[in-house]
PDB file of C-alpha atoms and ligand atoms in Angstrom:
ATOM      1  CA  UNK A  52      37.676  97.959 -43.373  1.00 72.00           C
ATOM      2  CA  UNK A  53      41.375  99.761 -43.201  1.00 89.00           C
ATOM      3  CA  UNK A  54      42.933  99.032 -45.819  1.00 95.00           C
ATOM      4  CA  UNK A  55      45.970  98.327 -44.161  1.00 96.00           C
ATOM      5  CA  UNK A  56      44.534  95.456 -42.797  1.00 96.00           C
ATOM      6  CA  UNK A  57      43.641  93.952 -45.968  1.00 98.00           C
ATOM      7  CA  UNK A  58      46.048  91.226 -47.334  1.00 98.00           C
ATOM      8  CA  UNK A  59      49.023  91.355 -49.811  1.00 98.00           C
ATOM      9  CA  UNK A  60      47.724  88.870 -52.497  1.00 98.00           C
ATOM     10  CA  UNK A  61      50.392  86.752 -53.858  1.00 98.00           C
ATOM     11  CA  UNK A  62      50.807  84.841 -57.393  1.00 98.00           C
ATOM     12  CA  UNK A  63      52.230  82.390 -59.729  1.00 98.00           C
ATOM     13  CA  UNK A  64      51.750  79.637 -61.916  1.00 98.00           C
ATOM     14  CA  UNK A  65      51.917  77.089 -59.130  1.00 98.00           C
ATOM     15  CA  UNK A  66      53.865  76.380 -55.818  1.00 98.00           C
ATOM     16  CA  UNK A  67      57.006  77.944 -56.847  1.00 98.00           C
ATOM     17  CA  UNK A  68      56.260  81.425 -55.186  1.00 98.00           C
ATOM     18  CA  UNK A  69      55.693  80.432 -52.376  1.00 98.00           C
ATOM     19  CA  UNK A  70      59.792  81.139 -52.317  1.00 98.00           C
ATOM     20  CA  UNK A  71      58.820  84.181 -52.414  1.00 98.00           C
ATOM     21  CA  UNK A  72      55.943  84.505 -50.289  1.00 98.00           C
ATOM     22  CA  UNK A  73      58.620  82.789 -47.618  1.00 98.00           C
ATOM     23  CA  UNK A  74      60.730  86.141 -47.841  1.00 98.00           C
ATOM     24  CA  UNK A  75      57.636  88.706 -47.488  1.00 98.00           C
ATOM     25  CA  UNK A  76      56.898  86.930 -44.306  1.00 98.00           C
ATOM     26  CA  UNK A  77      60.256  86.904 -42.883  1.00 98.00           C
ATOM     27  CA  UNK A  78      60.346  90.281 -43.592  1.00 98.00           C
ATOM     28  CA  UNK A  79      56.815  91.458 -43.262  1.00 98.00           C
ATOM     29  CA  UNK A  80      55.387  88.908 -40.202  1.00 98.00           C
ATOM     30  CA  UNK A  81      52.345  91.127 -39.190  1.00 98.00           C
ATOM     31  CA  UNK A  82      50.919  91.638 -42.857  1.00 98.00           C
ATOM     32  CA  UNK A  83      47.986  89.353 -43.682  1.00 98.00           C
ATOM     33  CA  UNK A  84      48.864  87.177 -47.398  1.00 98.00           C
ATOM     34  CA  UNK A  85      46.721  85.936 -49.600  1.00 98.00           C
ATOM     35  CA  UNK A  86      48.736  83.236 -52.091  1.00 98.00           C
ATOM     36  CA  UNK A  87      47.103  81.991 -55.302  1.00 98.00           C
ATOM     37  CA  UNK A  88      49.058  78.609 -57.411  1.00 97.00           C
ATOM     38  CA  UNK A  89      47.841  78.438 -60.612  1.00 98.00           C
ATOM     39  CA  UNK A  90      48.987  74.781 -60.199  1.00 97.00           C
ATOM     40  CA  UNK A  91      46.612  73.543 -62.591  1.00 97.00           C
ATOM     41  CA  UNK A  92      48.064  75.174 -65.581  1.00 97.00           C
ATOM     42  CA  UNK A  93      51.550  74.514 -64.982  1.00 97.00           C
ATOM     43  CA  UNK A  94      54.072  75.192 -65.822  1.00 97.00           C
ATOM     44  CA  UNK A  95      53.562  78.214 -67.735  1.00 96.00           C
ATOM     45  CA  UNK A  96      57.029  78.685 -69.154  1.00 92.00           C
ATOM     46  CA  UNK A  97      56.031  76.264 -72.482  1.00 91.00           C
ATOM     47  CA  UNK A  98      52.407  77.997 -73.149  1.00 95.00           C
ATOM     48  CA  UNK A  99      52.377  80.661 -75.203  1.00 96.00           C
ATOM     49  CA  UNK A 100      52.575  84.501 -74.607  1.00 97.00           C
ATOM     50  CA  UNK A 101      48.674  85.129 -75.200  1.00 97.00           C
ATOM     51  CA  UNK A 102      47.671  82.653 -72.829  1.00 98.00           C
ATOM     52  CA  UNK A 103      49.966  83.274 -69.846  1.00 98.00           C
ATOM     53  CA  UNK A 104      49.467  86.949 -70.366  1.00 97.00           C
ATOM     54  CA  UNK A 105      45.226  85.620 -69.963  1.00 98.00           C
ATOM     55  CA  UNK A 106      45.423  83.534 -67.312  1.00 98.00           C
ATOM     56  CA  UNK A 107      47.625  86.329 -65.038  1.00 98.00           C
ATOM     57  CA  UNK A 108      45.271  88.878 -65.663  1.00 97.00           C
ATOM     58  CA  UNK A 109      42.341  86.599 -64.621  1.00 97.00           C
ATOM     59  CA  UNK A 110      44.029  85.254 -61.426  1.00 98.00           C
ATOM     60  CA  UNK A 111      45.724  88.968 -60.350  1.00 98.00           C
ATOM     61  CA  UNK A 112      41.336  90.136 -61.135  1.00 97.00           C
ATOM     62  CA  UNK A 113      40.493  87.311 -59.033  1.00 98.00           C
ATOM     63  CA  UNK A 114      43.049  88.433 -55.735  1.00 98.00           C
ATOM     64  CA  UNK A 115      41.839  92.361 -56.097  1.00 97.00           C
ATOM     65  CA  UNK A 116      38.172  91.192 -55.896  1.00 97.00           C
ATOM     66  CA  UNK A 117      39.149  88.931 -52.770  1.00 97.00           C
ATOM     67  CA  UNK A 118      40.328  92.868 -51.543  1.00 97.00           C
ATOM     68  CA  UNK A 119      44.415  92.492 -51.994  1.00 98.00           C
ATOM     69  CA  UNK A 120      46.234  95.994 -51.065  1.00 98.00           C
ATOM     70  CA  UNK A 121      49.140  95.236 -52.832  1.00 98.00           C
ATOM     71  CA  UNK A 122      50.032  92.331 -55.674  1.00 98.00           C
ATOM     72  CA  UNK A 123      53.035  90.744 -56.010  1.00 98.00           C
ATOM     73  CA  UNK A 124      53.922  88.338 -59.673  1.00 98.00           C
ATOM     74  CA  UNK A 125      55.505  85.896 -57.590  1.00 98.00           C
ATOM     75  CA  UNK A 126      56.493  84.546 -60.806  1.00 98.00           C
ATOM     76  CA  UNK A 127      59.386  85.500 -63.475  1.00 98.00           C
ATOM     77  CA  UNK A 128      57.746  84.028 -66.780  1.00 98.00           C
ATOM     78  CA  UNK A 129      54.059  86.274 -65.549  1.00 98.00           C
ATOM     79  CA  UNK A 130      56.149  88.846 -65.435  1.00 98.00           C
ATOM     80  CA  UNK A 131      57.864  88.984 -68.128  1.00 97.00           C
ATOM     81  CA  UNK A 132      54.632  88.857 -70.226  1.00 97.00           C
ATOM     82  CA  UNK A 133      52.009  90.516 -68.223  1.00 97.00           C
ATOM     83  CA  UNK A 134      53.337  93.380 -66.110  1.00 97.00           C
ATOM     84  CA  UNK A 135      52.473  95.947 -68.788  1.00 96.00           C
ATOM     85  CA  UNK A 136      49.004  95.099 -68.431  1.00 96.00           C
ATOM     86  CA  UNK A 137      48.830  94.892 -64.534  1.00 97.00           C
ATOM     87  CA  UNK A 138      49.985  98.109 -64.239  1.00 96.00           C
ATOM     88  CA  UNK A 139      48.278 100.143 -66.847  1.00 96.00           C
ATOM     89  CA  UNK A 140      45.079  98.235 -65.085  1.00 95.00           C
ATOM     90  CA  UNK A 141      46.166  98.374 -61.470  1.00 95.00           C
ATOM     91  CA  UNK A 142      49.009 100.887 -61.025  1.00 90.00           C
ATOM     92  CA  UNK A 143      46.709 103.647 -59.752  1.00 93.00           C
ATOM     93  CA  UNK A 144      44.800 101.929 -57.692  1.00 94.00           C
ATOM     94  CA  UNK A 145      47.510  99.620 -55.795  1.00 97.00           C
ATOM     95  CA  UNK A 146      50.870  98.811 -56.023  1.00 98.00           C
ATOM     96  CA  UNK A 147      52.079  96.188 -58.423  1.00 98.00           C
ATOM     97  CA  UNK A 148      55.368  94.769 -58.102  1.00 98.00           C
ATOM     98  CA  UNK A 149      56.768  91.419 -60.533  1.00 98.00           C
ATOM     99  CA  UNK A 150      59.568  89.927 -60.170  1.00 98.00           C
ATOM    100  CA  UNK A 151      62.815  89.165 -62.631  1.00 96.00           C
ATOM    101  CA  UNK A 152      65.922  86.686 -62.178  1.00 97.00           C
ATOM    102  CA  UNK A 153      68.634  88.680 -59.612  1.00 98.00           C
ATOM    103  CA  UNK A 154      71.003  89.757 -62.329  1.00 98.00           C
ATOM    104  CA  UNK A 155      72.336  92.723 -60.713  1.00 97.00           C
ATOM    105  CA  UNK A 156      74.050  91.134 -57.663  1.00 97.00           C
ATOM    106  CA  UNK A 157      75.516  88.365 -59.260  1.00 98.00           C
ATOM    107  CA  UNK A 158      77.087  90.791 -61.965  1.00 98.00           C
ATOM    108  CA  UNK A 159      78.254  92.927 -58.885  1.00 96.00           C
ATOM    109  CA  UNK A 160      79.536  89.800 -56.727  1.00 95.00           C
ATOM    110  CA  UNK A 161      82.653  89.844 -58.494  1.00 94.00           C
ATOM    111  CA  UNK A 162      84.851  91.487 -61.063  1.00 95.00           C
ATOM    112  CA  UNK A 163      83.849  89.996 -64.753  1.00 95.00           C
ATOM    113  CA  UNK A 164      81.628  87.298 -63.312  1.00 97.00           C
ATOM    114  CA  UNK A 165      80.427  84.550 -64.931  1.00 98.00           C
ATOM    115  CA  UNK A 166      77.147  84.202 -64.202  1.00 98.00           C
ATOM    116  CA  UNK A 167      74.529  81.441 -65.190  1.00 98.00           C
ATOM    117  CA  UNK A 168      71.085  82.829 -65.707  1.00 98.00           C
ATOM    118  CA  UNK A 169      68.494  79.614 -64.854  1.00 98.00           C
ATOM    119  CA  UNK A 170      64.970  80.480 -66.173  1.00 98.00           C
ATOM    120  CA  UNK A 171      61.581  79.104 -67.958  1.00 97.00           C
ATOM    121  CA  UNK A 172      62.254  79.517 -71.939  1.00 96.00           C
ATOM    122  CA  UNK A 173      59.907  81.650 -72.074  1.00 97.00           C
ATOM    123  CA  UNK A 174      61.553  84.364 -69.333  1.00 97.00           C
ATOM    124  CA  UNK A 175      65.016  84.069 -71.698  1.00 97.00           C
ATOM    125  CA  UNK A 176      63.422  84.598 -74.738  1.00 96.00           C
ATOM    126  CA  UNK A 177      61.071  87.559 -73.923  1.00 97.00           C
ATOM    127  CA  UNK A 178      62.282  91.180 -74.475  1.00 96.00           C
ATOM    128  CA  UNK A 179      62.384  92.487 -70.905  1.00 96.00           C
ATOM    129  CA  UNK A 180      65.186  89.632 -70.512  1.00 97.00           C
ATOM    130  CA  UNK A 181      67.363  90.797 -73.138  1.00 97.00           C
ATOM    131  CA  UNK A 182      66.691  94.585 -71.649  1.00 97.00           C
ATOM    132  CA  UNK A 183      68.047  93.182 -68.515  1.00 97.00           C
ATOM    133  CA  UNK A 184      70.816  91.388 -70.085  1.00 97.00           C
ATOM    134  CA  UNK A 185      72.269  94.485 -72.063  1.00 97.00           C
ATOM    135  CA  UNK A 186      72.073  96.299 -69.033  1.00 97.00           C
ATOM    136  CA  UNK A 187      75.247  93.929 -67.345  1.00 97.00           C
ATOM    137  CA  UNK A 188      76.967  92.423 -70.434  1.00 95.00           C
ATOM    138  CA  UNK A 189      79.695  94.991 -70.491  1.00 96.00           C
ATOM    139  CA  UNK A 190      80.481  94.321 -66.541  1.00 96.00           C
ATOM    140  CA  UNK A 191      80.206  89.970 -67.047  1.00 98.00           C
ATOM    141  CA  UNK A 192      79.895  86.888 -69.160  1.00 98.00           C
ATOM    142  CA  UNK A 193      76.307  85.826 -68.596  1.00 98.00           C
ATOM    143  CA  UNK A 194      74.996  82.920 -69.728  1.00 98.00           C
ATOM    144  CA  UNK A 195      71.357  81.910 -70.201  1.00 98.00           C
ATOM    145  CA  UNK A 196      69.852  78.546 -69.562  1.00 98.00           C
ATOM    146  CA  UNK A 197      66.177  77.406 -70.412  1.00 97.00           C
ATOM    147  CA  UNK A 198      65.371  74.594 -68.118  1.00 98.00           C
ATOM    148  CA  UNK A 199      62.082  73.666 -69.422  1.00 97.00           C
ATOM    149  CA  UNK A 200      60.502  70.764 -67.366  1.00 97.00           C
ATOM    150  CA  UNK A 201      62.657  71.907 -63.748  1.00 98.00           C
ATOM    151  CA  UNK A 202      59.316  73.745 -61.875  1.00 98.00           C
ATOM    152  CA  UNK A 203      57.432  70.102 -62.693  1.00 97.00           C
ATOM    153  CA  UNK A 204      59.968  68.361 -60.473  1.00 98.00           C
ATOM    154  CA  UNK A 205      58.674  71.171 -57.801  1.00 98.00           C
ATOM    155  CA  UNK A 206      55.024  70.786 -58.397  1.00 97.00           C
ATOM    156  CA  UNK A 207      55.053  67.294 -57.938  1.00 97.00           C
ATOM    157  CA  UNK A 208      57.052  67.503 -54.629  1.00 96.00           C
ATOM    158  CA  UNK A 209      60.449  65.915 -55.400  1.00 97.00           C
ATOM    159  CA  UNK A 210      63.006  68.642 -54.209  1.00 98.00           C
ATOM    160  CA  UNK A 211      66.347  65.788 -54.409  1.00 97.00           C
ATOM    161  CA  UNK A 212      65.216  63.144 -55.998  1.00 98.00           C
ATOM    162  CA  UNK A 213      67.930  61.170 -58.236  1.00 98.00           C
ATOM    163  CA  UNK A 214      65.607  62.244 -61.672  1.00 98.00           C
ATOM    164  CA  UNK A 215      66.097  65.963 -60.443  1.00 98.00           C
ATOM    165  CA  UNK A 216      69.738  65.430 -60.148  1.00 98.00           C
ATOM    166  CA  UNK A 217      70.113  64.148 -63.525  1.00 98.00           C
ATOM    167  CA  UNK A 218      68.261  66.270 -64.635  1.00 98.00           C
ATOM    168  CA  UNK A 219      70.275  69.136 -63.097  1.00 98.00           C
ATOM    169  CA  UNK A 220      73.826  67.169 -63.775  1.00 98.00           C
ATOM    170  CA  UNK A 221      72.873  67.423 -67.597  1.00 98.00           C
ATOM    171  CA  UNK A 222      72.218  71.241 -67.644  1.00 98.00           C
ATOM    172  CA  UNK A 223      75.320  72.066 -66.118  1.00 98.00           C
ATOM    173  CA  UNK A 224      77.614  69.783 -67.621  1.00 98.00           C
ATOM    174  CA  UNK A 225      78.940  72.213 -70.104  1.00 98.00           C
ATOM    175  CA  UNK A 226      79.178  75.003 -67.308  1.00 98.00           C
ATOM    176  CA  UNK A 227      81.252  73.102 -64.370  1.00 97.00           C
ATOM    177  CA  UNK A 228      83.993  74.963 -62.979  1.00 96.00           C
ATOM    178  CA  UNK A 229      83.147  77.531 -65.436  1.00 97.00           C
ATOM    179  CA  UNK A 230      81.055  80.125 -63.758  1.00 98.00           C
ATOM    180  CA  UNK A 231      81.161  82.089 -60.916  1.00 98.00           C
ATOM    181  CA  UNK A 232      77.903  82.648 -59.957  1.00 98.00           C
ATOM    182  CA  UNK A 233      74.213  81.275 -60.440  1.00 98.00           C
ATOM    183  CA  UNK A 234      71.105  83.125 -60.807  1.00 98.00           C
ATOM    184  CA  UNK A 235      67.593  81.100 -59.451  1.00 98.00           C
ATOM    185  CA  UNK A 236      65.289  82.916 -62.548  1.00 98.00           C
ATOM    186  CA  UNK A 237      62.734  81.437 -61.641  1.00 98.00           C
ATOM    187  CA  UNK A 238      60.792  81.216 -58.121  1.00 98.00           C
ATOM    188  CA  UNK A 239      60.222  77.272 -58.554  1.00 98.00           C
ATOM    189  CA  UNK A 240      64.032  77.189 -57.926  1.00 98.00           C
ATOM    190  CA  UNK A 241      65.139  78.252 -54.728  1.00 98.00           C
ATOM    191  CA  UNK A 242      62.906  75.236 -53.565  1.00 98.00           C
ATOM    192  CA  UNK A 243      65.988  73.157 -55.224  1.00 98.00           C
ATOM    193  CA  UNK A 244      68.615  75.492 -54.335  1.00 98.00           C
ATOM    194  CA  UNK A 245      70.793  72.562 -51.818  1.00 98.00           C
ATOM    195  CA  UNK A 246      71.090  70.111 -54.861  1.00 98.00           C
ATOM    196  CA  UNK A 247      72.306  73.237 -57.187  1.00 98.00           C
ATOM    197  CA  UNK A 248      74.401  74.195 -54.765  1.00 98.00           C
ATOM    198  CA  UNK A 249      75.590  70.890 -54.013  1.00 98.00           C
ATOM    199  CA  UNK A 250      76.095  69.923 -57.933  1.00 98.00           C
ATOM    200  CA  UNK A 251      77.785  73.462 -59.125  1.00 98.00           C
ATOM    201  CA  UNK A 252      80.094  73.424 -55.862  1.00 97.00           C
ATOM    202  CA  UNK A 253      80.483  75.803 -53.096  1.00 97.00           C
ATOM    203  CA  UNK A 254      82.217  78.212 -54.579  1.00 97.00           C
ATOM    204  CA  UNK A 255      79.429  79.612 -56.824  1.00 98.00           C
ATOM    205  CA  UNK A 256      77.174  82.112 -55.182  1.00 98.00           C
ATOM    206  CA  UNK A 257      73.517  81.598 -55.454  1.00 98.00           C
ATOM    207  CA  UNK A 258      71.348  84.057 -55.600  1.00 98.00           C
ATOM    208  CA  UNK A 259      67.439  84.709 -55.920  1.00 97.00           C
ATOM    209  CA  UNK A 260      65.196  87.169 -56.928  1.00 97.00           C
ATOM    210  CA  UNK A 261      62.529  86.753 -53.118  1.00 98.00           C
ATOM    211  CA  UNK A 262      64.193  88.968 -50.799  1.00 97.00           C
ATOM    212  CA  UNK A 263      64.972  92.008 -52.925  1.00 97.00           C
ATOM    213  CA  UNK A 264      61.030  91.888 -54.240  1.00 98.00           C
ATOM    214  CA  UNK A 265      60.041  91.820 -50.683  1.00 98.00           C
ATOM    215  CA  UNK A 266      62.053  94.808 -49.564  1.00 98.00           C
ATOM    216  CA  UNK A 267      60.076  96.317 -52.660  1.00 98.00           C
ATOM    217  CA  UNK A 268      57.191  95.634 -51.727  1.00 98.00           C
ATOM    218  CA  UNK A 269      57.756  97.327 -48.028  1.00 98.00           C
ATOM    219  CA  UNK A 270      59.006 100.579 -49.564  1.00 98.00           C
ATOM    220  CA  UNK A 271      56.252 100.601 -52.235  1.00 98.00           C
ATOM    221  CA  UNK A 272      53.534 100.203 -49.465  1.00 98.00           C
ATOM    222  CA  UNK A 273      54.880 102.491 -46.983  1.00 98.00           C
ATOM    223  CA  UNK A 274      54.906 105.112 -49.578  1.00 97.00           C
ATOM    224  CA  UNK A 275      51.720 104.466 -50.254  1.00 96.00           C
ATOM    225  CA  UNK A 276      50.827 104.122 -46.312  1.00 97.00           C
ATOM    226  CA  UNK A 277      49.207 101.029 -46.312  1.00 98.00           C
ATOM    227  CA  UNK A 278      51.666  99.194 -44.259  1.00 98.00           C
ATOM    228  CA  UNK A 279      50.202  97.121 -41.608  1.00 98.00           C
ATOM    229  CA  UNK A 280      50.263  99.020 -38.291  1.00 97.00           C
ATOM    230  CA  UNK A 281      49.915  95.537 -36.007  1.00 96.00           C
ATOM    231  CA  UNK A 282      52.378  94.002 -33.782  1.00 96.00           C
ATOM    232  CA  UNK A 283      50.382  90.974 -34.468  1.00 97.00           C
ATOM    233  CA  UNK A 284      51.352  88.005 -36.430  1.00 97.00           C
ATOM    234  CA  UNK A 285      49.083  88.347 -39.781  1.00 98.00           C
ATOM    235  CA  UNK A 286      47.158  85.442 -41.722  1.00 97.00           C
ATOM    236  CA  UNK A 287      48.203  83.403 -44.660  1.00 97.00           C
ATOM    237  CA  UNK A 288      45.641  81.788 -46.768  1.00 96.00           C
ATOM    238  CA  UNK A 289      46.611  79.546 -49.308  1.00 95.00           C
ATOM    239  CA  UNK A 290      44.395  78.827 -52.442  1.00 95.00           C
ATOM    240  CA  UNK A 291      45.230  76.435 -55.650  1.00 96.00           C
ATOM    241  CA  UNK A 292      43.116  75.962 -58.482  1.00 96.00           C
ATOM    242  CA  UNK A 293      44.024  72.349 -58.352  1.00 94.00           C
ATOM    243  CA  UNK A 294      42.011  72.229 -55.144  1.00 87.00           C
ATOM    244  CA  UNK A 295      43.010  69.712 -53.510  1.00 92.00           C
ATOM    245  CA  UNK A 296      44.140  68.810 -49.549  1.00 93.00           C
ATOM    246  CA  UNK A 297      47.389  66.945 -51.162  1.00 93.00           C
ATOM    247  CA  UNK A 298      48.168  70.531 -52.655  1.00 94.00           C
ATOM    248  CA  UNK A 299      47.494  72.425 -49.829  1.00 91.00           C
ATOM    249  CA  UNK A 300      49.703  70.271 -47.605  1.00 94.00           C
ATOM    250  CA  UNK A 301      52.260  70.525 -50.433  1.00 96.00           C
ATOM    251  CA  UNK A 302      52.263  74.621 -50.323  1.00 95.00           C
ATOM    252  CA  UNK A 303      52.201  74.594 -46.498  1.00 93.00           C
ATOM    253  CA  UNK A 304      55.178  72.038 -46.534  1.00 95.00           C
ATOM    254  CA  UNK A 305      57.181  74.155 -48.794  1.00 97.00           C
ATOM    255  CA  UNK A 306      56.139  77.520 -46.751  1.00 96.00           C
ATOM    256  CA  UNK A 307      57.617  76.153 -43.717  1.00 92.00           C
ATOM    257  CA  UNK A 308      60.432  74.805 -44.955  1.00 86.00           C
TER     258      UNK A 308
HETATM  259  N1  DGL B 612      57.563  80.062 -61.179  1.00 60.70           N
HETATM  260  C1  DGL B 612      57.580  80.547 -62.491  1.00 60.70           C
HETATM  261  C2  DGL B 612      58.667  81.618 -62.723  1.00 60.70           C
HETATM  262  O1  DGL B 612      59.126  82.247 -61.809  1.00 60.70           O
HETATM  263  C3  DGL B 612      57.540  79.636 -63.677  1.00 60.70           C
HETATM  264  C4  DGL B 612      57.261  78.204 -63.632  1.00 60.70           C
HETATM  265  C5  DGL B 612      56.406  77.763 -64.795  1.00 60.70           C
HETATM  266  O2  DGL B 612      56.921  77.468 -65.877  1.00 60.70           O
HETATM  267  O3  DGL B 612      55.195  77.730 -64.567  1.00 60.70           O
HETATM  268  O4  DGL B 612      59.054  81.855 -63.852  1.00 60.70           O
END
């Protein structure tokens, strides 16, 4: 087969990037996908390092063997753990592109920002975080949030529920009228960007980490010339290891939202 034809395969530790799989359609419409939700074992961002770092490589294996061109870590907290590995593994082979919270254009948005950096505890406390972090803190007061337990609000379906908004009132209470900026850190969020929005005010800019990893993933695979020739409309396939057609409905729901 051409191996442009083959599909980009797409991961994370559930439903969540599916946010991103959203933006490499919009941009990419004629490239076949092939999305894998670890749904089962989420949420990730409590496990430990060892065993998020295992169950990436095993699901990224699993989307080569099923003859992905490309992968994209739709997911921050894989990332942050497991890209090493992916590329030393993959790199030469195919291109490998992760994902991390959208830093950069929230410091740039404004002069000294204040930006609020949402994320999975374990994205905040890992090292390529605080890499990140140094990289901005002369240009903006950033501030880091774990909000452990805000993907299971996602996976089960509620996107503005009053439990989510309590949930989200609490987090932000000691940040209201405060910052200047958010950043979504994780790619469970965007799915409950309207009730941040809505709670923080209109006058903080949102921003997410999808479309910048999907113009990525364009120039990566045109450099490599694997881009998908076809005028055509390409195929998504959507797997879960939970299995079942509730799931499936839920990813398609959230894919067309
Ligand atoms: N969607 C994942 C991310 O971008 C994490 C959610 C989880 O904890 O599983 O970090």
């Amino acid at each position: 087969m051409d191996i442009s034809q083959a599909p980009v395969g797409v991961f994370d530790s559930g439903v969540g990037g599916i946010s991103v799989l959203r933006e490499l359609v919009k941009l990419m419409p004629n490239e076949n996908y092939i999305y894998y939700g670890d749904s089962k074992n989420a949420p990730y961002g409590p496990k430990t390092v060892e065993e998020v770092r295992r169950l990436t490589v095993e699901h990224i294996d699993f989307l080569v063997e099923r003859g992905a061109k490309a992968i994209v870590v739709a997911c921050n907290t894989a990332t942050s753990v497991a890209i090493k590995e992916l590329r030393a593994a993959y790199e030469e082979i195919l291109p490998v592109i992760g994902i991390e919270p959208a830093l950069k254009p929230a410091v740039l948005s404004k002069q000294n920002a204040r930006v609020l950096v949402m994320a999975t505890p374990m994205t905040i406390r890992e090292e390529k975080f605080h890499h990140l972090m140094q990289e901005y803190e002369a240009q903006a007061e950033i501030y880091p949030l774990a909000c452990p337990g805000l993907p299971e609000f996602v996976e089960a379906g509620d996107l503005d529920g009053e439990d989510l908004k309590a949930y989200l009132s609490e987090k932000f209470a000691p940040y209201q009228g405060k910052v200047d900026a958010v950043v979504l850190g994780c790619t469970h969020y965007p799915f409950v960007r309207p009730v941040i929005q809505e709670l923080l005010g209109s006058s903080v800019a949102v921003f997410d980490g999808g479309a910048g990893t999907a113009r990525e993933l364009r120039r990566r695979m045109r450099e490599s010339g694997i881009l998908n020739p076809s005028g055509e409309k390409g195929e998504i396939s959507i797997l879960n290891s939970r299995e079942t057609a509730e799931e499936i409905a839920l990813c398609e729901k959230l894919l067309f939202l």
